[in-house]
Amino acid sequence: MSTVQHGEGLYGWERAKAMLAVALAVLLSVLDYAVANVALPSIAHDLHVASSQSIWVINAYQLASLSMLLPLASIGARIGFARMCRLGIAIFLIASVLCALSTSLLELALARALQGIGGASIMSVAIALIRFIYPREILGKGLALNGLIIGMGVALGPTVGSLVMSVANWPWIFWINVPLGAVALVMASLALPVTPRSERSVDLAAICLTVAAFTFTVIGIDDFVHGGLVSAVALSAIGVVCWIALLRHQRDSSEPVVPVDLLGVPSFLIAFIVGMTGFVASNFFIIAMPFTLETVFHRPVTVTGFLITPWAVGVAIMSFLIGRWTDRIPAALLSSLGLAVTGCGFALLWMLPSDASNFDIIWRTWLAGSGFGMFQPPNNRVMMLAAPRGREGSASGLVSVARLGGQTLGALLVASVFRFSTHASTLCLLCAMIIAWLGAGLSLGRSFRRRHRSGLHG
């Protein structure tokens, strides 16, 4: 196990082993999130619950992950990023066993929430670890490889889930985590570098307020989307109170749990908003596209997964290929071009006639995914390099919050569109296009801002 300082990075076999350990941990977290979606109908049937209730198998994981990302990033900075990653893998393994053994929806939802905490433990520090594994001058390559792993997990998830469900019952989608998690834990124990630690003690009050603020706010918005106005107002109000109390509590902290000071850095803030915008747009597409394929293009359910897979393939391949340019070309250009291409892909899908061929759908979906893969690594690189030394954990947490927060907000907005519109699926594609192009415009604005600032100093 190597010790590494800021900006040094690892080299040769040491770097390869460390990156493999991070990749296995990230794949474990992403793959299981995607695999569980496939099993929802079987879970609902076996546990004798309505399909709408079975969604909590997904929601419990996502809500726990989102609310715990920043607290776990803060704890990771204190105990060490490698130790937090190993702890996350161990929690994920235990939770997977509990999921497989669950006999009721409540048991499964609680186990999935614990799994979400394990996944958040991994994702909160993954990019921080990459920041120490790769030297500063080639950090973009490491982030691009991380994007490839996430894309592979998303692409493989439905396929792995379908294969498992074709030969076994739903608990096995959780049992398969055990061998992969065991290998990931061994690699993380042997190969992850020892990084500098924060000397500040863990702020338990701030952690509790952060979890409460995220939880009550998200559940409140979700209640509003589903028509529960009174409960939505009450829960959202509690969330707002928690946010105010949190910001006051950590006002004088040099390393706050919710790092609002990093959001005060203009380049970091813009990259964060661009990142969240991109994931809002992507979720408009990912959630609504199966309905579009079924109702507009009249494709059977057995074909929809095949037609959506090119999105993940495009994301994975382009995330890997873009690594050679991420450290040379400004993010303002690469990320803007990526989101613009993504928006073009959504626009081309939106304009398709109902009798379009499978090939017409596939290449447009691939184009949108390729643009998305181009946008992520350079934008994440901006956030990690904009963070001061010693704040890698906070920056890594915010990178993940931009992703998961954008996905969560996107899901809530999609739900509201489906509630109020009779042509929801096509409207969601239009929204995805507009939001992607807005993100591209905001990203491109970084280039003009930099030129203006250079002109002032010149």
PDB file of C-alpha atoms in Angstrom, residues 20-303:
ATOM      1  CA  LEU A  20      -8.419  -1.458 -10.705  1.00  0.00           C
ATOM      2  CA  ALA A  21      -9.442  -1.418  -7.044  1.00  0.00           C
ATOM      3  CA  VAL A  22     -11.412   1.822  -7.505  1.00  0.00           C
ATOM      4  CA  ALA A  23     -12.957   0.505 -10.723  1.00  0.00           C
ATOM      5  CA  LEU A  24     -14.186  -2.708  -9.072  1.00  0.00           C
ATOM      6  CA  ALA A  25     -15.689  -0.767  -6.155  1.00  0.00           C
ATOM      7  CA  VAL A  26     -17.448   1.723  -8.469  1.00  0.00           C
ATOM      8  CA  LEU A  27     -18.685  -1.086 -10.720  1.00  0.00           C
ATOM      9  CA  LEU A  28     -20.133  -2.880  -7.688  1.00  0.00           C
ATOM     10  CA  SER A  29     -22.129   0.219  -6.723  1.00  0.00           C
ATOM     11  CA  VAL A  30     -23.340   1.193 -10.204  1.00  0.00           C
ATOM     12  CA  LEU A  31     -24.063  -2.322 -11.464  1.00  0.00           C
ATOM     13  CA  ASP A  32     -26.346  -3.250  -8.587  1.00  0.00           C
ATOM     14  CA  TYR A  33     -28.337  -0.040  -8.907  1.00  0.00           C
ATOM     15  CA  ALA A  34     -29.047  -0.852 -12.553  1.00  0.00           C
ATOM     16  CA  VAL A  35     -29.619  -4.607 -12.014  1.00  0.00           C
ATOM     17  CA  ALA A  36     -32.358  -4.088  -9.412  1.00  0.00           C
ATOM     18  CA  ASN A  37     -34.605  -2.243 -11.901  1.00  0.00           C
ATOM     19  CA  VAL A  38     -35.085  -5.396 -13.964  1.00  0.00           C
ATOM     20  CA  ALA A  39     -36.319  -7.422 -10.993  1.00  0.00           C
ATOM     21  CA  LEU A  40     -39.056  -5.021  -9.804  1.00  0.00           C
ATOM     22  CA  PRO A  41     -41.999  -6.930 -11.341  1.00  0.00           C
ATOM     23  CA  SER A  42     -40.820 -10.226  -9.804  1.00  0.00           C
ATOM     24  CA  ILE A  43     -40.179  -8.578  -6.435  1.00  0.00           C
ATOM     25  CA  ALA A  44     -43.672  -7.038  -6.436  1.00  0.00           C
ATOM     26  CA  HIS A  45     -45.225 -10.419  -7.262  1.00  0.00           C
ATOM     27  CA  ASP A  46     -43.249 -12.483  -4.749  1.00  0.00           C
ATOM     28  CA  LEU A  47     -43.656 -10.009  -1.879  1.00  0.00           C
ATOM     29  CA  HIS A  48     -47.353  -9.442  -2.704  1.00  0.00           C
ATOM     30  CA  VAL A  49     -47.135  -5.673  -3.111  1.00  0.00           C
ATOM     31  CA  ALA A  50     -48.306  -3.273  -5.803  1.00  0.00           C
ATOM     32  CA  SER A  51     -45.905  -2.294  -8.571  1.00  0.00           C
ATOM     33  CA  SER A  52     -46.026   1.319  -7.380  1.00  0.00           C
ATOM     34  CA  GLN A  53     -44.883   0.206  -3.905  1.00  0.00           C
ATOM     35  CA  SER A  54     -42.017  -1.857  -5.326  1.00  0.00           C
ATOM     36  CA  ILE A  55     -40.455   1.382  -6.617  1.00  0.00           C
ATOM     37  CA  TRP A  56     -39.218   1.893  -3.038  1.00  0.00           C
ATOM     38  CA  VAL A  57     -36.622  -0.797  -3.787  1.00  0.00           C
ATOM     39  CA  ILE A  58     -35.071   1.851  -6.052  1.00  0.00           C
ATOM     40  CA  ASN A  59     -36.055   4.962  -4.099  1.00  0.00           C
ATOM     41  CA  ALA A  60     -34.617   3.679  -0.801  1.00  0.00           C
ATOM     42  CA  TYR A  61     -31.219   3.138  -2.413  1.00  0.00           C
ATOM     43  CA  GLN A  62     -31.211   6.479  -4.194  1.00  0.00           C
ATOM     44  CA  LEU A  63     -32.440   8.551  -1.248  1.00  0.00           C
ATOM     45  CA  ALA A  64     -29.950   6.980   1.172  1.00  0.00           C
ATOM     46  CA  SER A  65     -27.126   7.550  -1.307  1.00  0.00           C
ATOM     47  CA  LEU A  66     -27.995  11.183  -1.954  1.00  0.00           C
ATOM     48  CA  SER A  67     -28.475  12.118   1.709  1.00  0.00           C
ATOM     49  CA  MET A  68     -25.255  10.393   2.828  1.00  0.00           C
ATOM     50  CA  LEU A  69     -22.827  11.401   0.065  1.00  0.00           C
ATOM     51  CA  LEU A  70     -21.520  14.618   1.635  1.00  0.00           C
ATOM     52  CA  PRO A  71     -21.451  13.348   5.247  1.00  0.00           C
ATOM     53  CA  LEU A  72     -19.489  10.274   4.144  1.00  0.00           C
ATOM     54  CA  ALA A  73     -17.130  12.408   2.064  1.00  0.00           C
ATOM     55  CA  SER A  74     -16.485  14.473   5.201  1.00  0.00           C
ATOM     56  CA  ILE A  75     -15.850  11.355   7.290  1.00  0.00           C
ATOM     57  CA  GLY A  76     -13.663   9.944   4.521  1.00  0.00           C
ATOM     58  CA  ALA A  77     -11.417  13.003   4.672  1.00  0.00           C
ATOM     59  CA  ARG A  78     -10.991  12.342   8.395  1.00  0.00           C
ATOM     60  CA  ILE A  79     -10.433   8.559   8.407  1.00  0.00           C
ATOM     61  CA  GLY A  80      -8.786   8.275   4.981  1.00  0.00           C
ATOM     62  CA  PHE A  81     -10.303   7.824   1.533  1.00  0.00           C
ATOM     63  CA  ALA A  82      -9.032   4.260   1.133  1.00  0.00           C
ATOM     64  CA  ARG A  83     -10.458   3.215   4.497  1.00  0.00           C
ATOM     65  CA  MET A  84     -13.830   4.757   3.638  1.00  0.00           C
ATOM     66  CA  CYS A  85     -13.867   2.898   0.320  1.00  0.00           C
ATOM     67  CA  ARG A  86     -13.142  -0.433   2.052  1.00  0.00           C
ATOM     68  CA  LEU A  87     -15.802   0.308   4.660  1.00  0.00           C
ATOM     69  CA  GLY A  88     -18.290   1.050   1.878  1.00  0.00           C
ATOM     70  CA  ILE A  89     -17.567  -2.251   0.140  1.00  0.00           C
ATOM     71  CA  ALA A  90     -18.023  -4.145   3.429  1.00  0.00           C
ATOM     72  CA  ILE A  91     -21.350  -2.385   4.133  1.00  0.00           C
ATOM     73  CA  PHE A  92     -22.472  -3.086   0.579  1.00  0.00           C
ATOM     74  CA  LEU A  93     -21.677  -6.794   0.963  1.00  0.00           C
ATOM     75  CA  ILE A  94     -23.569  -7.104   4.262  1.00  0.00           C
ATOM     76  CA  ALA A  95     -26.535  -5.205   2.821  1.00  0.00           C
ATOM     77  CA  SER A  96     -26.567  -7.421  -0.283  1.00  0.00           C
ATOM     78  CA  VAL A  97     -26.911 -10.522   1.899  1.00  0.00           C
ATOM     79  CA  LEU A  98     -29.730  -8.854   3.856  1.00  0.00           C
ATOM     80  CA  CYS A  99     -31.462  -7.932   0.580  1.00  0.00           C
ATOM     81  CA  ALA A 100     -31.268 -11.524  -0.633  1.00  0.00           C
ATOM     82  CA  LEU A 101     -32.715 -12.809   2.639  1.00  0.00           C
ATOM     83  CA  SER A 102     -35.567 -10.267   2.827  1.00  0.00           C
ATOM     84  CA  THR A 103     -39.110 -11.634   3.077  1.00  0.00           C
ATOM     85  CA  SER A 104     -41.075  -8.367   3.028  1.00  0.00           C
ATOM     86  CA  LEU A 105     -40.936  -5.047   1.203  1.00  0.00           C
ATOM     87  CA  LEU A 106     -40.051  -3.228   4.426  1.00  0.00           C
ATOM     88  CA  GLU A 107     -37.078  -5.531   5.062  1.00  0.00           C
ATOM     89  CA  LEU A 108     -35.920  -5.195   1.458  1.00  0.00           C
ATOM     90  CA  ALA A 109     -36.306  -1.389   1.425  1.00  0.00           C
ATOM     91  CA  LEU A 110     -34.311  -1.051   4.661  1.00  0.00           C
ATOM     92  CA  ALA A 111     -31.608  -3.371   3.336  1.00  0.00           C
ATOM     93  CA  ARG A 112     -31.508  -1.385   0.091  1.00  0.00           C
ATOM     94  CA  ALA A 113     -31.123   1.840   2.101  1.00  0.00           C
ATOM     95  CA  LEU A 114     -28.127   0.249   3.858  1.00  0.00           C
ATOM     96  CA  GLN A 115     -26.835  -0.766   0.430  1.00  0.00           C
ATOM     97  CA  GLY A 116     -27.241   2.850  -0.667  1.00  0.00           C
ATOM     98  CA  ILE A 117     -25.104   3.959   2.271  1.00  0.00           C
ATOM     99  CA  GLY A 118     -22.444   1.474   1.209  1.00  0.00           C
ATOM    100  CA  GLY A 119     -22.629   2.720  -2.361  1.00  0.00           C
ATOM    101  CA  ALA A 120     -22.408   6.337  -1.168  1.00  0.00           C
ATOM    102  CA  SER A 121     -19.333   5.445   0.916  1.00  0.00           C
ATOM    103  CA  ILE A 122     -17.665   4.246  -2.281  1.00  0.00           C
ATOM    104  CA  MET A 123     -18.836   6.999  -4.625  1.00  0.00           C
ATOM    105  CA  SER A 124     -18.165   9.817  -2.135  1.00  0.00           C
ATOM    106  CA  VAL A 125     -14.415   9.143  -2.210  1.00  0.00           C
ATOM    107  CA  ALA A 126     -13.861   7.423  -5.578  1.00  0.00           C
ATOM    108  CA  ILE A 127     -12.921  10.576  -7.472  1.00  0.00           C
ATOM    109  CA  ALA A 128     -10.868  11.838  -4.526  1.00  0.00           C
ATOM    110  CA  LEU A 129      -8.853   8.596  -4.719  1.00  0.00           C
ATOM    111  CA  ILE A 130      -8.392   9.052  -8.470  1.00  0.00           C
ATOM    112  CA  ARG A 131      -7.108  12.568  -7.732  1.00  0.00           C
ATOM    113  CA  PHE A 132      -4.269  10.941  -5.746  1.00  0.00           C
ATOM    114  CA  ILE A 133      -3.742   7.936  -8.030  1.00  0.00           C
ATOM    115  CA  TYR A 134      -3.138  10.058 -11.153  1.00  0.00           C
ATOM    116  CA  PRO A 135      -0.681  12.975 -11.346  1.00  0.00           C
ATOM    117  CA  ARG A 136      -2.318  16.337 -11.903  1.00  0.00           C
ATOM    118  CA  GLU A 137      -1.215  16.604 -15.535  1.00  0.00           C
ATOM    119  CA  ILE A 138      -3.036  13.393 -16.560  1.00  0.00           C
ATOM    120  CA  LEU A 139      -5.941  13.485 -14.106  1.00  0.00           C
ATOM    121  CA  GLY A 140      -8.371  13.638 -17.015  1.00  0.00           C
ATOM    122  CA  LYS A 141      -7.368  10.117 -18.091  1.00  0.00           C
ATOM    123  CA  GLY A 142      -8.278   8.727 -14.691  1.00  0.00           C
ATOM    124  CA  LEU A 143     -11.625  10.533 -14.668  1.00  0.00           C
ATOM    125  CA  ALA A 144     -12.324   9.318 -18.208  1.00  0.00           C
ATOM    126  CA  LEU A 145     -11.622   5.744 -17.132  1.00  0.00           C
ATOM    127  CA  ASN A 146     -13.978   6.214 -14.195  1.00  0.00           C
ATOM    128  CA  GLY A 147     -16.634   7.403 -16.646  1.00  0.00           C
ATOM    129  CA  LEU A 148     -16.037   4.260 -18.705  1.00  0.00           C
ATOM    130  CA  ILE A 149     -16.609   2.054 -15.641  1.00  0.00           C
ATOM    131  CA  ILE A 150     -19.837   3.868 -14.736  1.00  0.00           C
ATOM    132  CA  GLY A 151     -21.027   3.592 -18.335  1.00  0.00           C
ATOM    133  CA  MET A 152     -20.206  -0.120 -18.401  1.00  0.00           C
ATOM    134  CA  GLY A 153     -22.108  -0.657 -15.159  1.00  0.00           C
ATOM    135  CA  VAL A 154     -25.180   1.121 -16.514  1.00  0.00           C
ATOM    136  CA  ALA A 155     -24.941  -0.799 -19.811  1.00  0.00           C
ATOM    137  CA  LEU A 156     -24.365  -4.205 -18.221  1.00  0.00           C
ATOM    138  CA  GLY A 157     -26.968  -3.791 -15.463  1.00  0.00           C
ATOM    139  CA  PRO A 158     -30.115  -4.640 -17.443  1.00  0.00           C
ATOM    140  CA  THR A 159     -28.318  -7.457 -19.285  1.00  0.00           C
ATOM    141  CA  VAL A 160     -26.950  -9.022 -16.097  1.00  0.00           C
ATOM    142  CA  GLY A 161     -30.332  -8.634 -14.416  1.00  0.00           C
ATOM    143  CA  SER A 162     -32.116 -10.300 -17.326  1.00  0.00           C
ATOM    144  CA  LEU A 163     -29.619 -13.179 -17.406  1.00  0.00           C
ATOM    145  CA  VAL A 164     -29.956 -13.798 -13.674  1.00  0.00           C
ATOM    146  CA  MET A 165     -33.746 -13.593 -13.775  1.00  0.00           C
ATOM    147  CA  SER A 166     -33.852 -16.047 -16.683  1.00  0.00           C
ATOM    148  CA  VAL A 167     -32.228 -18.812 -14.611  1.00  0.00           C
ATOM    149  CA  ALA A 168     -32.969 -17.898 -10.968  1.00  0.00           C
ATOM    150  CA  ASN A 169     -35.291 -15.890  -8.726  1.00  0.00           C
ATOM    151  CA  TRP A 170     -34.789 -12.253  -7.715  1.00  0.00           C
ATOM    152  CA  PRO A 171     -32.673 -12.785  -4.530  1.00  0.00           C
ATOM    153  CA  TRP A 172     -29.842 -13.902  -6.790  1.00  0.00           C
ATOM    154  CA  ILE A 173     -29.429 -10.392  -8.217  1.00  0.00           C
ATOM    155  CA  PHE A 174     -28.112  -9.591  -4.719  1.00  0.00           C
ATOM    156  CA  TRP A 175     -26.223 -12.846  -4.104  1.00  0.00           C
ATOM    157  CA  ILE A 176     -24.063 -12.181  -7.190  1.00  0.00           C
ATOM    158  CA  ASN A 177     -22.649  -9.141  -5.394  1.00  0.00           C
ATOM    159  CA  VAL A 178     -20.851 -11.377  -2.907  1.00  0.00           C
ATOM    160  CA  PRO A 179     -18.027 -12.698  -5.156  1.00  0.00           C
ATOM    161  CA  LEU A 180     -17.555  -9.352  -6.932  1.00  0.00           C
ATOM    162  CA  GLY A 181     -17.583  -7.502  -3.609  1.00  0.00           C
ATOM    163  CA  ALA A 182     -15.105  -9.932  -2.067  1.00  0.00           C
ATOM    164  CA  VAL A 183     -12.641  -9.379  -4.924  1.00  0.00           C
ATOM    165  CA  ALA A 184     -13.157  -5.603  -4.720  1.00  0.00           C
ATOM    166  CA  LEU A 185     -12.516  -5.654  -0.954  1.00  0.00           C
ATOM    167  CA  VAL A 186      -9.296  -7.638  -1.337  1.00  0.00           C
ATOM    168  CA  MET A 187      -8.029  -5.304  -4.075  1.00  0.00           C
ATOM    169  CA  ALA A 188      -8.984  -2.221  -2.058  1.00  0.00           C
ATOM    170  CA  SER A 189      -7.119  -3.616   0.963  1.00  0.00           C
ATOM    171  CA  LEU A 190      -3.958  -4.309  -1.037  1.00  0.00           C
ATOM    172  CA  ALA A 191      -3.730  -1.549  -3.635  1.00  0.00           C
ATOM    173  CA  LEU A 192      -5.402   1.723  -2.595  1.00  0.00           C
ATOM    174  CA  PRO A 193      -2.938   4.447  -1.588  1.00  0.00           C
ATOM    175  CA  VAL A 194      -2.712   6.025   1.857  1.00  0.00           C
ATOM    176  CA  THR A 195      -3.677   9.693   1.465  1.00  0.00           C
ATOM    177  CA  PRO A 196      -3.345  12.715   3.780  1.00  0.00           C
ATOM    178  CA  ARG A 197      -6.104  13.005   6.380  1.00  0.00           C
ATOM    179  CA  SER A 198      -7.923  15.994   7.797  1.00  0.00           C
ATOM    180  CA  GLU A 199      -7.141  16.783  11.422  1.00  0.00           C
ATOM    181  CA  ARG A 200     -10.617  18.098  12.162  1.00  0.00           C
ATOM    182  CA  SER A 201     -13.029  16.009  14.208  1.00  0.00           C
ATOM    183  CA  VAL A 202     -16.226  14.668  12.661  1.00  0.00           C
ATOM    184  CA  ASP A 203     -19.126  17.125  13.065  1.00  0.00           C
ATOM    185  CA  LEU A 204     -21.992  14.811  14.056  1.00  0.00           C
ATOM    186  CA  ALA A 205     -24.534  17.627  14.363  1.00  0.00           C
ATOM    187  CA  ALA A 206     -23.799  18.823  10.823  1.00  0.00           C
ATOM    188  CA  ILE A 207     -24.019  15.254   9.514  1.00  0.00           C
ATOM    189  CA  CYS A 208     -27.437  14.706  11.099  1.00  0.00           C
ATOM    190  CA  LEU A 209     -28.716  18.043   9.779  1.00  0.00           C
ATOM    191  CA  THR A 210     -27.393  17.252   6.279  1.00  0.00           C
ATOM    192  CA  VAL A 211     -29.128  13.864   6.160  1.00  0.00           C
ATOM    193  CA  ALA A 212     -32.376  15.381   7.458  1.00  0.00           C
ATOM    194  CA  ALA A 213     -32.213  18.328   5.036  1.00  0.00           C
ATOM    195  CA  PHE A 214     -31.765  16.134   1.962  1.00  0.00           C
ATOM    196  CA  THR A 215     -34.292  13.519   3.098  1.00  0.00           C
ATOM    197  CA  PHE A 216     -37.148  15.834   4.030  1.00  0.00           C
ATOM    198  CA  THR A 217     -36.631  18.046   0.976  1.00  0.00           C
ATOM    199  CA  VAL A 218     -36.625  15.166  -1.529  1.00  0.00           C
ATOM    200  CA  ILE A 219     -39.582  13.351   0.076  1.00  0.00           C
ATOM    201  CA  GLY A 220     -41.490  16.637   0.277  1.00  0.00           C
ATOM    202  CA  ILE A 221     -40.985  17.346  -3.439  1.00  0.00           C
ATOM    203  CA  ASP A 222     -41.917  13.745  -4.235  1.00  0.00           C
ATOM    204  CA  ASP A 223     -45.162  14.099  -2.253  1.00  0.00           C
ATOM    205  CA  PHE A 224     -45.985  17.298  -4.142  1.00  0.00           C
ATOM    206  CA  VAL A 225     -45.466  15.552  -7.480  1.00  0.00           C
ATOM    207  CA  HIS A 226     -47.848  12.787  -6.436  1.00  0.00           C
ATOM    208  CA  GLY A 227     -50.554  15.163  -5.207  1.00  0.00           C
ATOM    209  CA  GLY A 228     -50.014  15.183  -1.447  1.00  0.00           C
ATOM    210  CA  LEU A 229     -50.050  18.953  -1.060  1.00  0.00           C
ATOM    211  CA  VAL A 230     -50.397  19.180   2.744  1.00  0.00           C
ATOM    212  CA  SER A 231     -47.734  16.582   3.501  1.00  0.00           C
ATOM    213  CA  ALA A 232     -45.498  18.049   0.786  1.00  0.00           C
ATOM    214  CA  VAL A 233     -45.614  21.511   2.349  1.00  0.00           C
ATOM    215  CA  ALA A 234     -45.010  20.144   5.842  1.00  0.00           C
ATOM    216  CA  LEU A 235     -42.074  17.923   4.839  1.00  0.00           C
ATOM    217  CA  SER A 236     -40.513  20.594   2.625  1.00  0.00           C
ATOM    218  CA  ALA A 237     -40.818  23.133   5.446  1.00  0.00           C
ATOM    219  CA  ILE A 238     -38.954  20.776   7.781  1.00  0.00           C
ATOM    220  CA  GLY A 239     -36.320  20.371   5.063  1.00  0.00           C
ATOM    221  CA  VAL A 240     -35.909  24.147   4.717  1.00  0.00           C
ATOM    222  CA  VAL A 241     -35.561  24.535   8.487  1.00  0.00           C
ATOM    223  CA  CYS A 242     -32.875  21.844   8.497  1.00  0.00           C
ATOM    224  CA  TRP A 243     -30.998  23.593   5.661  1.00  0.00           C
ATOM    225  CA  ILE A 244     -31.086  26.935   7.511  1.00  0.00           C
ATOM    226  CA  ALA A 245     -29.943  25.309  10.759  1.00  0.00           C
ATOM    227  CA  LEU A 246     -27.160  23.469   8.930  1.00  0.00           C
ATOM    228  CA  LEU A 247     -25.821  26.565   7.176  1.00  0.00           C
ATOM    229  CA  ARG A 248     -25.824  28.502  10.437  1.00  0.00           C
ATOM    230  CA  HIS A 249     -24.163  25.654  12.319  1.00  0.00           C
ATOM    231  CA  GLN A 250     -21.289  25.255   9.865  1.00  0.00           C
ATOM    232  CA  ARG A 251     -20.912  28.969   9.053  1.00  0.00           C
ATOM    233  CA  ASP A 252     -17.523  29.284  10.761  1.00  0.00           C
ATOM    234  CA  SER A 253     -16.215  25.808   9.860  1.00  0.00           C
ATOM    235  CA  SER A 254     -13.132  25.632   7.633  1.00  0.00           C
ATOM    236  CA  GLU A 255     -14.189  22.172   6.359  1.00  0.00           C
ATOM    237  CA  PRO A 256     -18.016  22.151   6.360  1.00  0.00           C
ATOM    238  CA  VAL A 257     -19.936  18.939   5.704  1.00  0.00           C
ATOM    239  CA  VAL A 258     -21.893  20.698   2.959  1.00  0.00           C
ATOM    240  CA  PRO A 259     -18.998  22.560   1.332  1.00  0.00           C
ATOM    241  CA  VAL A 260     -20.761  25.767   0.313  1.00  0.00           C
ATOM    242  CA  ASP A 261     -17.360  27.472   0.304  1.00  0.00           C
ATOM    243  CA  LEU A 262     -16.367  25.397  -2.747  1.00  0.00           C
ATOM    244  CA  LEU A 263     -19.554  26.525  -4.463  1.00  0.00           C
ATOM    245  CA  GLY A 264     -18.252  30.046  -3.860  1.00  0.00           C
ATOM    246  CA  VAL A 265     -15.426  29.323  -6.333  1.00  0.00           C
ATOM    247  CA  PRO A 266     -16.918  30.469  -9.680  1.00  0.00           C
ATOM    248  CA  SER A 267     -15.305  27.751 -11.835  1.00  0.00           C
ATOM    249  CA  PHE A 268     -16.400  25.048  -9.379  1.00  0.00           C
ATOM    250  CA  LEU A 269     -19.952  26.403  -9.112  1.00  0.00           C
ATOM    251  CA  ILE A 270     -20.449  26.580 -12.885  1.00  0.00           C
ATOM    252  CA  ALA A 271     -19.075  23.053 -13.344  1.00  0.00           C
ATOM    253  CA  PHE A 272     -21.376  21.799 -10.571  1.00  0.00           C
ATOM    254  CA  ILE A 273     -24.464  23.392 -12.163  1.00  0.00           C
ATOM    255  CA  VAL A 274     -23.455  22.138 -15.618  1.00  0.00           C
ATOM    256  CA  GLY A 275     -22.996  18.630 -14.200  1.00  0.00           C
ATOM    257  CA  MET A 276     -26.362  18.622 -12.468  1.00  0.00           C
ATOM    258  CA  THR A 277     -28.060  20.042 -15.583  1.00  0.00           C
ATOM    259  CA  GLY A 278     -26.600  17.265 -17.714  1.00  0.00           C
ATOM    260  CA  PHE A 279     -27.929  14.562 -15.412  1.00  0.00           C
ATOM    261  CA  VAL A 280     -31.380  16.183 -15.222  1.00  0.00           C
ATOM    262  CA  ALA A 281     -31.486  16.026 -19.033  1.00  0.00           C
ATOM    263  CA  SER A 282     -30.255  12.427 -19.109  1.00  0.00           C
ATOM    264  CA  ASN A 283     -32.915  11.261 -16.660  1.00  0.00           C
ATOM    265  CA  PHE A 284     -35.646  12.895 -18.718  1.00  0.00           C
ATOM    266  CA  PHE A 285     -34.478  10.591 -21.504  1.00  0.00           C
ATOM    267  CA  ILE A 286     -33.667   7.431 -19.523  1.00  0.00           C
ATOM    268  CA  ILE A 287     -36.925   7.309 -17.545  1.00  0.00           C
ATOM    269  CA  ALA A 288     -39.288   8.410 -20.313  1.00  0.00           C
ATOM    270  CA  MET A 289     -37.725   6.567 -23.270  1.00  0.00           C
ATOM    271  CA  PRO A 290     -39.171   3.110 -22.431  1.00  0.00           C
ATOM    272  CA  PHE A 291     -42.658   4.673 -22.450  1.00  0.00           C
ATOM    273  CA  THR A 292     -41.877   6.486 -25.722  1.00  0.00           C
ATOM    274  CA  LEU A 293     -40.744   3.247 -27.337  1.00  0.00           C
ATOM    275  CA  GLU A 294     -43.906   1.489 -26.232  1.00  0.00           C
ATOM    276  CA  THR A 295     -46.561   4.154 -26.866  1.00  0.00           C
ATOM    277  CA  VAL A 296     -45.098   6.136 -29.778  1.00  0.00           C
ATOM    278  CA  PHE A 297     -42.946   3.603 -31.633  1.00  0.00           C
ATOM    279  CA  HIS A 298     -45.083   0.587 -30.633  1.00  0.00           C
ATOM    280  CA  ARG A 299     -42.170  -1.602 -29.588  1.00  0.00           C
ATOM    281  CA  PRO A 300     -42.694  -4.590 -27.250  1.00  0.00           C
ATOM    282  CA  VAL A 301     -41.148  -4.546 -23.781  1.00  0.00           C
ATOM    283  CA  THR A 302     -38.668  -7.257 -24.798  1.00  0.00           C
ATOM    284  CA  VAL A 303     -37.122  -4.877 -27.357  1.00  0.00           C
TER     285      VAL A 303
END
